XYZ file of C-alpha atoms in Angstrom:
653
model
C 70.910 -41.358 121.638
C 71.457 -44.634 119.809
C 67.808 -44.528 118.666
C 68.375 -41.024 117.234
C 71.404 -42.246 115.242
C 69.398 -45.180 113.916
C 66.664 -42.807 112.688
C 69.254 -40.607 110.972
C 70.814 -43.654 109.350
C 67.459 -44.842 108.040
C 66.712 -41.386 106.561
C 70.118 -41.206 104.882
C 69.619 -44.684 103.415
C 66.114 -43.700 102.203
C 67.348 -40.483 100.606
C 70.373 -42.087 98.972
C 69.019 -45.395 97.746
C 65.213 -45.342 97.783
C 64.354 -41.750 96.791
C 67.713 -40.790 95.376
C 66.657 -40.729 91.723
C 63.597 -38.654 92.527
C 65.578 -35.947 94.326
C 68.330 -35.928 91.728
C 65.666 -35.267 89.101
C 64.174 -32.467 91.215
C 67.625 -30.949 91.677
C 68.208 -31.022 87.944
C 64.824 -29.409 87.310
C 65.716 -26.623 89.736
C 69.209 -26.079 88.338
C 68.615 -26.756 84.619
C 65.977 -25.581 82.187
C 65.202 -25.697 78.497
C 64.956 -22.062 77.473
C 62.873 -21.331 74.367
C 64.674 -19.439 71.620
C 61.915 -17.694 69.738
C 62.004 -17.566 65.965
C 61.800 -14.194 64.251
C 58.475 -13.709 62.532
C 58.748 -12.865 58.857
C 58.270 -9.304 57.626
C 55.701 -8.055 55.152
C 57.066 -5.932 52.312
C 55.567 -3.849 49.538
C 56.421 -4.773 45.957
C 59.161 -2.122 45.866
C 60.783 -3.321 49.093
C 59.184 -0.854 51.510
C 58.427 -2.387 54.890
C 54.717 -2.849 55.657
C 54.865 -4.954 58.840
C 57.712 -6.078 61.062
C 58.475 -7.283 64.578
C 60.321 -4.909 66.881
C 61.453 -5.060 70.470
C 59.325 -3.242 73.002
C 60.626 -2.609 76.528
C 59.121 -2.114 79.975
C 61.623 -0.568 82.389
C 61.484 -1.193 86.138
C 63.897 -0.446 88.984
C 65.081 -2.396 92.014
C 65.633 0.643 94.214
C 67.013 -1.438 97.106
C 69.952 -2.736 95.058
C 71.353 0.806 94.752
C 73.876 1.900 97.366
C 72.547 4.787 99.482
C 75.488 7.057 98.672
C 75.269 6.269 94.946
C 71.544 6.972 95.125
C 71.971 10.387 96.782
C 74.885 11.456 94.549
C 73.081 10.596 91.297
C 69.333 10.938 91.869
C 69.274 14.501 90.506
C 70.982 13.435 87.283
C 68.692 10.426 86.841
C 65.460 12.358 87.425
C 66.585 15.102 85.031
C 67.119 12.554 82.234
C 63.843 10.769 82.986
C 62.051 14.112 82.783
C 63.557 14.849 79.355
C 62.507 11.491 77.941
C 59.187 10.807 79.655
C 57.772 14.304 80.098
C 57.015 14.754 83.800
C 59.017 17.090 86.050
C 62.271 16.007 87.743
C 60.609 16.573 91.147
C 57.893 14.067 90.233
C 60.469 11.343 89.555
C 62.507 12.229 92.643
C 59.438 11.825 94.868
C 58.616 8.547 93.145
C 62.126 7.122 93.666
C 62.415 8.295 97.279
C 58.997 6.833 98.133
C 60.109 3.543 96.564
C 63.256 3.640 98.696
C 61.188 4.089 101.854
C 58.791 1.254 100.993
C 61.671 -0.985 99.844
C 60.160 -1.393 96.382
C 62.255 -3.804 94.309
C 60.060 -3.645 91.183
C 59.211 0.010 90.577
C 57.630 0.767 87.191
C 59.536 3.483 85.323
C 58.184 3.311 81.750
C 56.253 1.085 79.360
C 56.406 0.544 75.614
C 59.852 1.990 74.977
C 61.438 1.431 71.594
C 64.970 0.136 71.228
C 66.466 3.591 70.793
C 64.902 4.949 74.013
C 65.819 1.743 75.839
C 69.483 2.208 74.921
C 69.383 5.861 76.004
C 67.756 5.064 79.336
C 70.285 2.324 79.964
C 72.997 5.013 79.969
C 71.261 7.304 82.513
C 72.964 7.944 85.894
C 72.515 5.004 88.309
C 70.976 2.880 85.544
C 74.377 2.760 83.818
C 75.645 0.672 86.749
C 73.566 -2.275 85.522
C 71.171 -4.705 87.139
C 72.870 -5.411 90.450
C 74.335 -2.000 91.331
C 71.989 0.282 89.407
C 68.722 -1.658 89.795
C 68.001 -1.392 86.065
C 65.433 -4.027 85.027
C 64.422 -4.259 81.363
C 61.612 -6.573 80.272
C 61.584 -7.175 76.535
C 58.713 -8.335 74.362
C 58.182 -8.442 70.632
C 55.412 -6.374 69.066
C 54.189 -6.037 65.515
C 54.514 -2.621 63.893
C 53.168 -1.138 60.652
C 55.573 1.563 59.391
C 52.887 3.146 57.193
C 50.475 3.391 60.119
C 46.810 2.490 59.692
C 46.881 2.608 55.882
C 45.830 -0.775 54.441
C 45.934 -2.250 57.971
C 43.119 -4.745 57.356
C 44.770 -6.074 54.208
C 48.258 -6.275 55.726
C 46.460 -7.891 58.639
C 47.495 -9.567 61.883
C 47.389 -12.983 63.501
C 46.656 -12.458 67.186
C 43.697 -12.037 69.586
C 41.858 -10.072 66.870
C 41.898 -13.112 64.592
C 43.774 -14.103 61.470
C 42.954 -11.155 59.240
C 44.614 -10.098 56.000
C 47.944 -11.259 54.608
C 49.473 -11.928 58.034
C 46.577 -14.216 58.927
C 46.555 -15.984 55.567
C 50.297 -16.678 55.569
C 50.847 -17.141 59.313
C 52.100 -20.727 58.926
C 54.904 -19.463 56.677
C 55.679 -16.325 58.689
C 55.798 -17.675 62.245
C 58.836 -19.912 61.772
C 59.848 -22.621 64.260
C 61.087 -21.926 67.792
C 64.357 -23.440 69.002
C 65.598 -24.240 72.503
C 68.740 -23.965 74.584
C 69.676 -25.875 77.776
C 70.753 -23.512 80.566
C 72.215 -24.008 84.030
C 71.414 -21.878 87.052
C 74.431 -20.083 88.464
C 75.008 -17.496 91.188
C 72.553 -14.660 91.861
C 69.724 -16.295 89.983
C 71.333 -16.058 86.568
C 71.280 -18.735 83.873
C 74.014 -19.593 81.397
C 73.991 -21.849 78.307
C 75.788 -25.157 78.887
C 77.278 -25.783 75.445
C 76.441 -25.759 71.741
C 75.456 -29.449 71.754
C 72.479 -28.754 74.009
C 70.544 -26.448 71.749
C 68.442 -26.282 68.629
C 68.541 -23.107 66.587
C 65.204 -21.502 65.657
C 64.057 -21.328 62.059
C 63.031 -17.794 61.207
C 59.720 -17.178 59.474
C 59.484 -16.354 55.797
C 59.115 -12.787 54.569
C 56.048 -12.021 52.466
C 56.517 -9.797 49.437
C 53.160 -8.280 48.566
C 51.935 -6.722 45.349
C 51.143 -3.434 47.117
C 52.749 -0.311 45.663
C 53.261 2.163 48.521
C 52.947 5.209 46.264
C 49.666 4.017 44.715
C 48.419 2.913 48.144
C 49.008 6.385 49.549
C 47.249 8.003 46.585
C 44.259 5.672 46.903
C 43.936 6.070 50.665
C 43.966 9.862 50.638
C 41.655 10.175 47.622
C 39.069 7.923 49.285
C 39.455 9.515 52.718
C 38.927 13.051 51.401
C 35.678 12.066 49.675
C 34.423 10.019 52.635
C 34.967 12.954 54.987
C 33.239 15.450 52.706
C 30.189 13.260 52.125
C 30.124 12.005 55.737
C 29.756 8.465 54.404
C 29.358 5.414 56.627
C 32.057 3.292 54.985
C 33.729 2.627 51.667
C 36.612 1.103 49.773
C 38.822 1.594 46.748
C 40.978 -0.999 44.981
C 43.558 -0.650 42.213
C 44.531 -3.764 40.219
C 47.248 -4.169 37.608
C 45.341 -5.228 34.510
C 47.724 -7.758 32.950
C 48.782 -9.567 36.139
C 45.888 -9.274 38.602
C 48.260 -7.809 41.200
C 46.503 -5.590 43.741
C 48.524 -2.382 43.850
C 46.375 -0.600 46.417
C 43.400 -1.354 48.638
C 41.817 1.063 51.079
C 38.908 0.252 53.409
C 37.547 3.018 55.626
C 34.769 2.901 58.211
C 33.345 5.838 60.182
C 33.617 6.011 63.965
C 31.077 7.615 66.293
C 33.147 10.809 66.376
C 33.221 11.084 62.582
C 36.769 9.886 61.977
C 37.746 7.051 59.640
C 39.967 4.006 60.032
C 40.476 0.512 58.577
C 37.441 -1.002 60.285
C 36.817 -3.994 58.003
C 38.100 -5.239 54.672
C 34.956 -4.164 52.834
C 36.457 -4.782 49.392
C 36.917 -8.489 50.125
C 34.189 -9.137 52.697
C 31.091 -7.084 51.884
C 28.731 -8.528 49.298
C 26.023 -6.059 48.236
C 23.725 -5.143 45.360
C 25.966 -3.347 42.853
C 23.338 -1.315 41.026
C 24.251 0.115 37.624
C 27.823 -1.228 37.480
C 26.114 -4.586 36.799
C 24.634 -3.158 33.573
C 27.954 -3.961 31.868
C 27.220 -7.676 32.333
C 23.652 -7.224 31.029
C 24.852 -5.375 27.943
C 27.593 -7.931 27.241
C 25.131 -10.835 27.562
C 22.934 -9.315 24.860
C 25.912 -8.578 22.603
C 27.352 -12.089 23.028
C 24.011 -13.711 22.200
C 23.630 -11.309 19.238
C 20.094 -10.422 20.265
C 21.033 -6.728 20.416
C 23.703 -4.424 19.070
C 25.003 -1.083 20.300
C 22.877 0.615 17.636
C 19.645 -1.125 18.697
C 17.005 1.513 19.424
C 15.216 1.342 22.772
C 12.261 3.505 23.779
C 12.930 4.713 27.317
C 9.541 6.445 27.194
C 9.277 9.162 29.841
C 11.758 7.587 32.207
C 9.314 5.378 34.071
C 7.713 1.969 33.501
C 5.937 -0.614 35.657
C 6.660 -4.353 35.558
C 4.137 -6.415 37.490
C 3.231 -3.312 39.478
C 6.879 -2.644 40.378
C 8.309 0.696 39.258
C 11.497 1.129 37.249
C 12.539 4.742 36.708
C 15.475 6.772 35.448
C 17.342 9.506 37.312
C 16.149 11.912 34.606
C 12.446 12.194 35.406
C 11.631 13.328 31.844
C 13.214 10.230 30.332
C 15.461 9.999 27.267
C 12.934 8.980 24.620
C 14.103 6.664 21.841
C 17.879 6.175 22.037
C 20.487 3.584 21.018
C 21.466 0.831 23.413
C 24.946 2.363 23.548
C 23.399 5.611 24.727
C 21.250 3.693 27.215
C 24.476 2.517 28.825
C 26.188 5.923 28.624
C 23.363 7.742 30.414
C 22.643 4.687 32.618
C 18.961 4.410 31.723
C 17.355 1.846 34.003
C 14.254 1.727 31.813
C 16.336 1.170 28.669
C 18.431 -1.747 29.936
C 15.428 -3.426 31.606
C 13.329 -3.253 28.437
C 16.189 -4.628 26.307
C 16.775 -7.622 28.589
C 13.076 -8.261 29.141
C 12.365 -8.336 25.398
C 15.016 -10.920 24.565
C 15.274 -13.082 27.711
C 11.901 -12.996 29.440
C 10.932 -16.345 27.899
C 14.363 -17.862 28.466
C 16.033 -16.395 31.582
C 18.359 -19.417 31.776
C 20.093 -18.158 28.649
C 20.830 -14.826 30.340
C 22.002 -16.518 33.558
C 24.348 -18.746 31.556
C 26.108 -15.678 30.149
C 26.408 -14.099 33.610
C 28.118 -17.252 34.858
C 30.348 -17.267 31.762
C 31.607 -13.857 32.893
C 32.682 -15.425 36.222
C 30.252 -13.368 38.290
C 28.962 -16.394 40.207
C 32.415 -17.257 41.588
C 34.473 -16.024 44.504
C 37.875 -14.606 43.603
C 39.602 -17.139 45.872
C 42.068 -14.616 47.308
C 44.197 -15.786 50.233
C 42.411 -13.547 52.730
C 39.932 -14.931 55.242
C 36.303 -13.852 55.026
C 35.620 -13.291 51.330
C 31.930 -12.647 50.726
C 29.995 -15.004 48.478
C 28.455 -13.689 45.262
C 24.751 -14.262 44.771
C 23.338 -14.801 41.289
C 19.726 -16.042 41.511
C 18.534 -19.205 39.821
C 15.172 -19.925 38.248
C 15.014 -22.889 40.623
C 15.171 -20.655 43.701
C 11.977 -20.237 45.718
C 12.589 -16.505 45.620
C 12.617 -16.393 41.801
C 9.688 -14.309 40.566
C 8.273 -12.684 37.471
C 10.467 -9.616 38.028
C 13.740 -11.339 39.014
C 15.242 -11.176 35.502
C 14.357 -7.519 34.990
C 15.699 -6.546 38.400
C 18.995 -8.301 37.649
C 19.351 -6.253 34.454
C 19.933 -3.037 36.426
C 21.879 -4.558 39.320
C 19.260 -5.504 41.925
C 18.549 -8.976 43.265
C 22.198 -9.895 42.773
C 25.064 -9.502 45.198
C 28.817 -9.061 44.646
C 31.819 -7.843 46.611
C 33.738 -4.861 45.196
C 36.703 -7.138 44.436
C 34.493 -9.580 42.512
C 33.072 -6.710 40.442
C 36.589 -5.390 39.823
C 37.771 -8.835 38.649
C 35.032 -8.744 35.989
C 35.851 -5.194 34.860
C 39.535 -6.066 34.779
C 38.753 -8.961 32.418
C 37.096 -6.494 30.025
C 40.178 -4.259 30.219
C 42.373 -7.333 29.632
C 40.765 -8.365 26.314
C 38.504 -10.894 28.015
C 41.085 -12.757 30.129
C 39.742 -13.303 33.652
C 42.573 -13.210 36.201
C 42.471 -14.034 39.894
C 43.308 -10.986 42.041
C 46.617 -11.435 43.825
C 48.000 -9.787 46.968
C 51.310 -11.698 47.281
C 54.195 -12.027 44.822
C 56.557 -14.371 46.696
C 57.930 -15.699 49.986
C 61.575 -15.161 50.938
C 64.011 -16.378 53.556
C 67.171 -14.328 54.147
C 66.554 -12.489 50.906
C 66.212 -15.663 48.815
C 62.957 -16.514 47.065
C 61.520 -19.845 48.264
C 58.063 -19.627 46.678
C 56.595 -17.534 43.879
C 52.938 -16.806 43.224
C 52.396 -16.440 39.522
C 49.512 -15.021 37.547
C 46.476 -17.330 37.721
C 44.055 -17.311 34.792
C 40.490 -18.266 35.750
C 39.128 -18.021 32.184
C 41.081 -17.367 29.015
C 38.195 -15.459 27.445
C 34.898 -14.439 29.027
C 33.575 -12.834 25.819
C 34.446 -12.368 22.156
C 36.885 -9.672 21.122
C 34.084 -7.980 19.164
C 31.985 -7.628 22.303
C 34.984 -6.461 24.340
C 35.909 -3.791 21.783
C 32.337 -2.468 21.656
C 31.858 -2.148 25.415
C 35.282 -0.554 25.897
C 34.298 2.161 23.427
C 30.977 2.704 25.190
C 32.683 2.813 28.617
C 35.053 5.477 27.328
C 32.007 7.450 26.173
C 30.514 7.181 29.677
C 33.428 9.381 30.767
C 33.460 11.570 27.665
C 29.739 12.302 27.334
C 27.787 10.096 29.725
C 27.057 9.985 33.453
C 30.746 10.438 34.355
C 31.442 13.350 32.002
C 32.361 15.592 34.953
C 35.574 13.601 35.474
C 36.594 13.718 31.795
C 40.093 14.985 31.026
C 41.509 15.509 27.531
C 44.973 14.779 28.881
C 44.539 11.169 30.005
C 41.927 8.600 29.028
C 39.586 6.669 31.329
C 36.728 4.228 30.797
C 34.155 2.985 33.276
C 30.627 2.846 34.601
C 28.859 4.701 37.381
C 26.579 2.944 39.843
C 23.936 4.148 42.301
C 21.891 1.659 44.297
C 19.317 2.064 47.024
C 20.168 0.028 50.128
C 17.874 -2.771 51.186
C 16.726 -2.490 54.806
C 16.237 -6.066 56.088
C 13.026 -6.966 57.904
C 13.751 -7.334 61.631
C 11.986 -7.186 64.977
C 12.483 -4.105 67.135
C 12.686 -4.066 70.936
C 8.901 -3.863 71.144
C 8.526 -7.032 69.108
C 7.264 -5.194 66.050
C 8.625 -5.813 62.559
C 10.545 -3.080 60.769
C 12.313 -2.863 57.409
C 11.774 -5.027 54.370
C 12.119 -2.212 51.829
C 14.604 -0.173 49.778
C 15.605 3.028 51.548
C 15.210 6.483 50.010
C 17.839 7.817 52.420
C 20.635 5.244 52.166
C 22.530 4.656 48.928
C 25.632 2.920 47.603
C 27.621 5.049 45.138
C 30.195 3.333 42.952
C 32.422 3.627 39.912
C 34.355 0.823 38.217
C 36.666 1.159 35.258
C 40.223 1.221 33.925
C 42.897 3.506 32.471
C 44.325 4.334 30.015
C 41.749 3.129 27.483
C 44.313 1.779 25.010
C 46.345 -1.018 26.566
C 44.961 -0.429 30.081
C 47.556 -0.538 32.837
C 45.214 -0.451 35.847
C 41.613 -1.229 36.691
C 39.976 0.372 39.700
C 36.751 0.302 41.702
C 35.436 2.812 44.245
C 32.420 1.987 46.435
C 31.045 4.431 49.034
C 28.162 3.471 51.330
C 25.597 5.868 52.729
C 26.923 9.287 51.733
C 24.927 12.230 53.066
C 21.896 12.589 50.791
C 21.985 16.334 51.490
C 25.372 16.570 49.755
C 24.869 13.951 47.039
C 24.606 10.213 46.543
C 25.007 9.435 42.828
C 28.000 7.367 41.761
C 28.995 10.061 39.246
C 29.260 12.685 41.963
C 30.490 10.665 44.949
C 32.628 7.765 43.650
C 33.793 8.817 40.165
C 35.913 11.788 41.400
C 37.888 9.384 43.611
C 38.577 7.220 40.559
C 39.757 10.268 38.614
C 42.068 11.446 41.385
C 43.610 7.989 41.695
C 44.099 7.726 37.923
C 45.457 11.262 37.697
C 47.931 10.816 40.540
C 49.188 7.537 39.117
C 49.649 9.208 35.734
C 51.506 12.061 37.439
C 53.812 9.672 39.305
C 54.291 7.298 36.360
C 53.427 9.257 33.207
C 52.754 7.235 30.083
C 55.163 7.744 27.210
C 52.272 8.566 24.907
C 50.181 10.742 27.228
C 51.058 14.060 28.827
C 49.308 15.105 32.015
C 48.737 18.814 32.610
C 45.567 18.855 34.726
C 45.739 20.677 38.038
C 46.338 18.341 40.939
C 43.139 17.395 42.742
C 44.727 17.030 46.202
C 47.042 19.960 46.955
C 48.026 18.544 50.351
C 49.145 15.208 48.896
C 50.975 16.956 46.058
C 52.802 19.163 48.576
C 53.963 16.086 50.474
C 55.258 14.478 47.276
C 57.134 17.624 46.262
C 58.730 17.853 49.705
C 59.693 14.183 49.586
C 61.456 14.345 46.225
C 63.065 17.693 47.038
C 64.703 16.168 50.114
C 65.726 13.022 48.244
C 67.415 14.956 45.442
C 69.163 17.370 47.818
C 70.656 14.939 50.315
C 72.953 12.152 49.178
C 75.410 11.525 52.002
C 74.079 14.100 54.477
C 71.362 13.156 56.958
C 68.141 15.085 56.245
C 65.441 16.064 58.727
C 62.589 13.557 58.661
C 60.867 14.758 61.841
C 57.266 15.604 60.981
C 57.163 13.304 57.954
C 54.852 10.308 57.780
C 56.497 6.977 58.597
C 55.958 5.755 55.045
C 57.705 8.771 53.473
C 60.537 8.876 56.005
C 61.370 5.179 55.719
C 61.151 5.244 51.934
C 63.398 8.324 51.777
C 66.080 6.905 54.071
C 66.053 3.445 52.477
C 66.479 5.057 49.054
C 69.604 6.740 50.475
C 70.913 3.264 51.308
C 70.301 3.560 55.057
C 68.773 0.930 57.318
C 65.768 2.038 59.373
C 64.537 0.835 62.738
C 61.519 2.443 64.411
C 59.105 2.365 67.300
C 55.492 3.510 67.398
C 53.359 4.507 64.412
C 52.307 7.687 62.653
C 54.650 10.626 62.087
C 58.333 10.863 63.007
C 58.988 12.730 66.278
C 62.660 11.848 66.801
C 65.605 10.622 64.709
C 68.805 9.090 66.081
C 71.136 10.729 63.524
C 71.039 14.504 63.615
C 70.428 16.623 60.541
C 73.611 17.536 58.675
C 75.661 14.572 59.862
C 77.510 12.609 57.187
C 76.110 9.125 56.722
C 77.332 6.062 54.878
C 75.261 3.438 53.112
C 74.263 0.719 55.557
C 74.101 3.063 58.566
C 71.184 2.237 60.865
C 68.875 5.126 61.755
C 66.397 4.813 64.629
C 63.094 6.697 64.355
C 60.503 7.359 67.025
C 56.925 7.655 65.734
C 53.753 8.919 67.349
C-alpha cells in the first residue's frame, strides 16, 4: 500500500513540476483557438455601377435527427416534409421516408440540400422542427463563400476568376487587390462544443478587398454578345470574338468571346480577343496602304493594273475574289474592293528593293507590340524581319495582303482605333479604378503609347476610303444612310500546321480551302468617332458563306446600330429597322417596366439577371441573388410598396 502511494506521489510531482508546462499548453490548445476571420473579396462592377462579379454565401443543410425529441419529431414531420417538398421539388413522402430511415440508423449528419442561397437558407431555417435550432431541431447549416456573375456567362472570360481554373481575366489580374487580408479572433471552448470570443483585445479585424470598377458598359456588352452569338449560330462557326472600344479613351466597353461545344452551343471558352494571334488577312491592308501614303511613294489616285485578278510571284499565286479581276483602278478603289493583286503589286513596286523601309512603317504603327493589357495570356504579334531564316523572296508581298504576319484581334483593334483617333495610339483599358467602401483608392488613366502613328493627311485619306468601303466597297451590304460607319473587311485562309498523325505520317503544311477567318474592323460614326470595333469569326460553314463582308460585317453593323439606338447622336437620326427583334423586345419590356413602376415592386421573374438587377438598382433597391441565368423567384411580391434601400433577394437558374 505504501509503495502504491509513493508511485502516486511521484506521478503527481512529475505532472505538476516536470511536465506541467507541457500539459498546460496542451490544455490551452484544446480550449483556445485562433479563429480566422476571412476578408470579403472585392466586387467587380461595370462602368455604370452594375454588378459583374461578387461573393455570396452558399449553404449546405444537414440534420442531426437524433437531437430531435421523438414527440416533437412525430408532431411536426408532416409539416417539415411538406415545406421541403415545396422548396426542393420531391414529394413529401420521399422526405418522410428519408427522415424516418435516418432516425432508425441514428444518422446525426443527414444531407438535406446543397448550394442554397441566403434567401432559401432563411426560409428553411423557419421550417417546422428546424425552427427549434441546432440542439432541439437538429438544424445544421454549413456556409461557404462562392463567386457569382449576375449577368451569367456573358463576358465571363474577361471578368475572370482566380481559383483552380487559373488566374484568368480581371479577377486574376487584380487578385492581389481584391483578396484583402484575413483577420483572426481568439476563442474559448465552452459547453456543448461551442466557441465564444474572449474579448476585443484578442483579435485583428480583416481588411476587405478592393472593388474593381471596369470599363465595361452592360448595355453595349449585351448588344455585342447577342449580335455575335446570332451570327455564330447561323454560320455554325468554330469560335469568334467581338470587341468595342471607346475611341478617345481606349476603354473597352464590350468584349465577347464565344467557342462552340460538341453539341453546337456556344460559351465563353477562351479570351480569343486577347489570346489568339492569327493571320489577319485583308484587315492588314490598311497598314500597307498607310505605309505607302506616309512614304509618299503612292497616292490614293495612283493607278494599279489588277489585270484579270490573278498574278504569280515566284510561282506563288495571288488572286482576287472576283475571278475576272478589276482591270486598271485607283489605289483607293483597290482598297475599297479589297483587291489582293492591286495591293501586292503596289507594295512590290515600291518596297521590293528595300523591305526594311516598309517594315519600319509597320512598326511605327505599333503593330509589332503587345497591347500590355492587365489580363494574363496576351498573344504576341509577329511581324517578320529580313534577318529571319524564314524570310523569303515572297515575304514582303505576302505581308501586303495580311499573310505571314500574326496579330490578336485586340492588337488589330488598337491600330484601327488610332486611325479613328487622329493617329493617337492608346493602350486598351479594362479597368477604370479601384475602390474601398465606395472611395477611390487608385485610378487608371488613359495611357498614350504613341502621340501620332501617321500624319493627319494620311489619316484623313484612309478614313475617307474606309467610309467608301461601307458605301460602295466590299461592305456595301451593311451601308445605312441613317448612321455612318467606316472599316475594312477581311477574309483569310487558315494555315494547317504540319504535324504527325497516329500512323507517323506527316499531314498539313498548307492553307486550307475549307477553313477561313472572316473579320471586319472599323469605327463609327465617321466624323468624331465614338467607338471602334472588331469582329473576328473563325471557321464559318463554307456552305453558308465565309467572306468577312457576309459573316463579320453584319455583326459590326448590328452593334453600331444598337448603340446608336440606345445612345443616339445629336446630329444623326436612326430609323433603320432593328436587326435583332428578340433583343429589341427585351429592351422595350425593360424600359416599359422601369417607367411604370416607381415605388411598387414589379415582376422580374423570367427576366435575365442583368436586366432584373439593373432595373431594381435603378429603382434604388439593393439586390442579393443566388445562382445564375434568369430569375425564378423574388423575395418581394409584385405590387408591394417598396422604399429606396430595400433589399430584394432573387433566385436565378
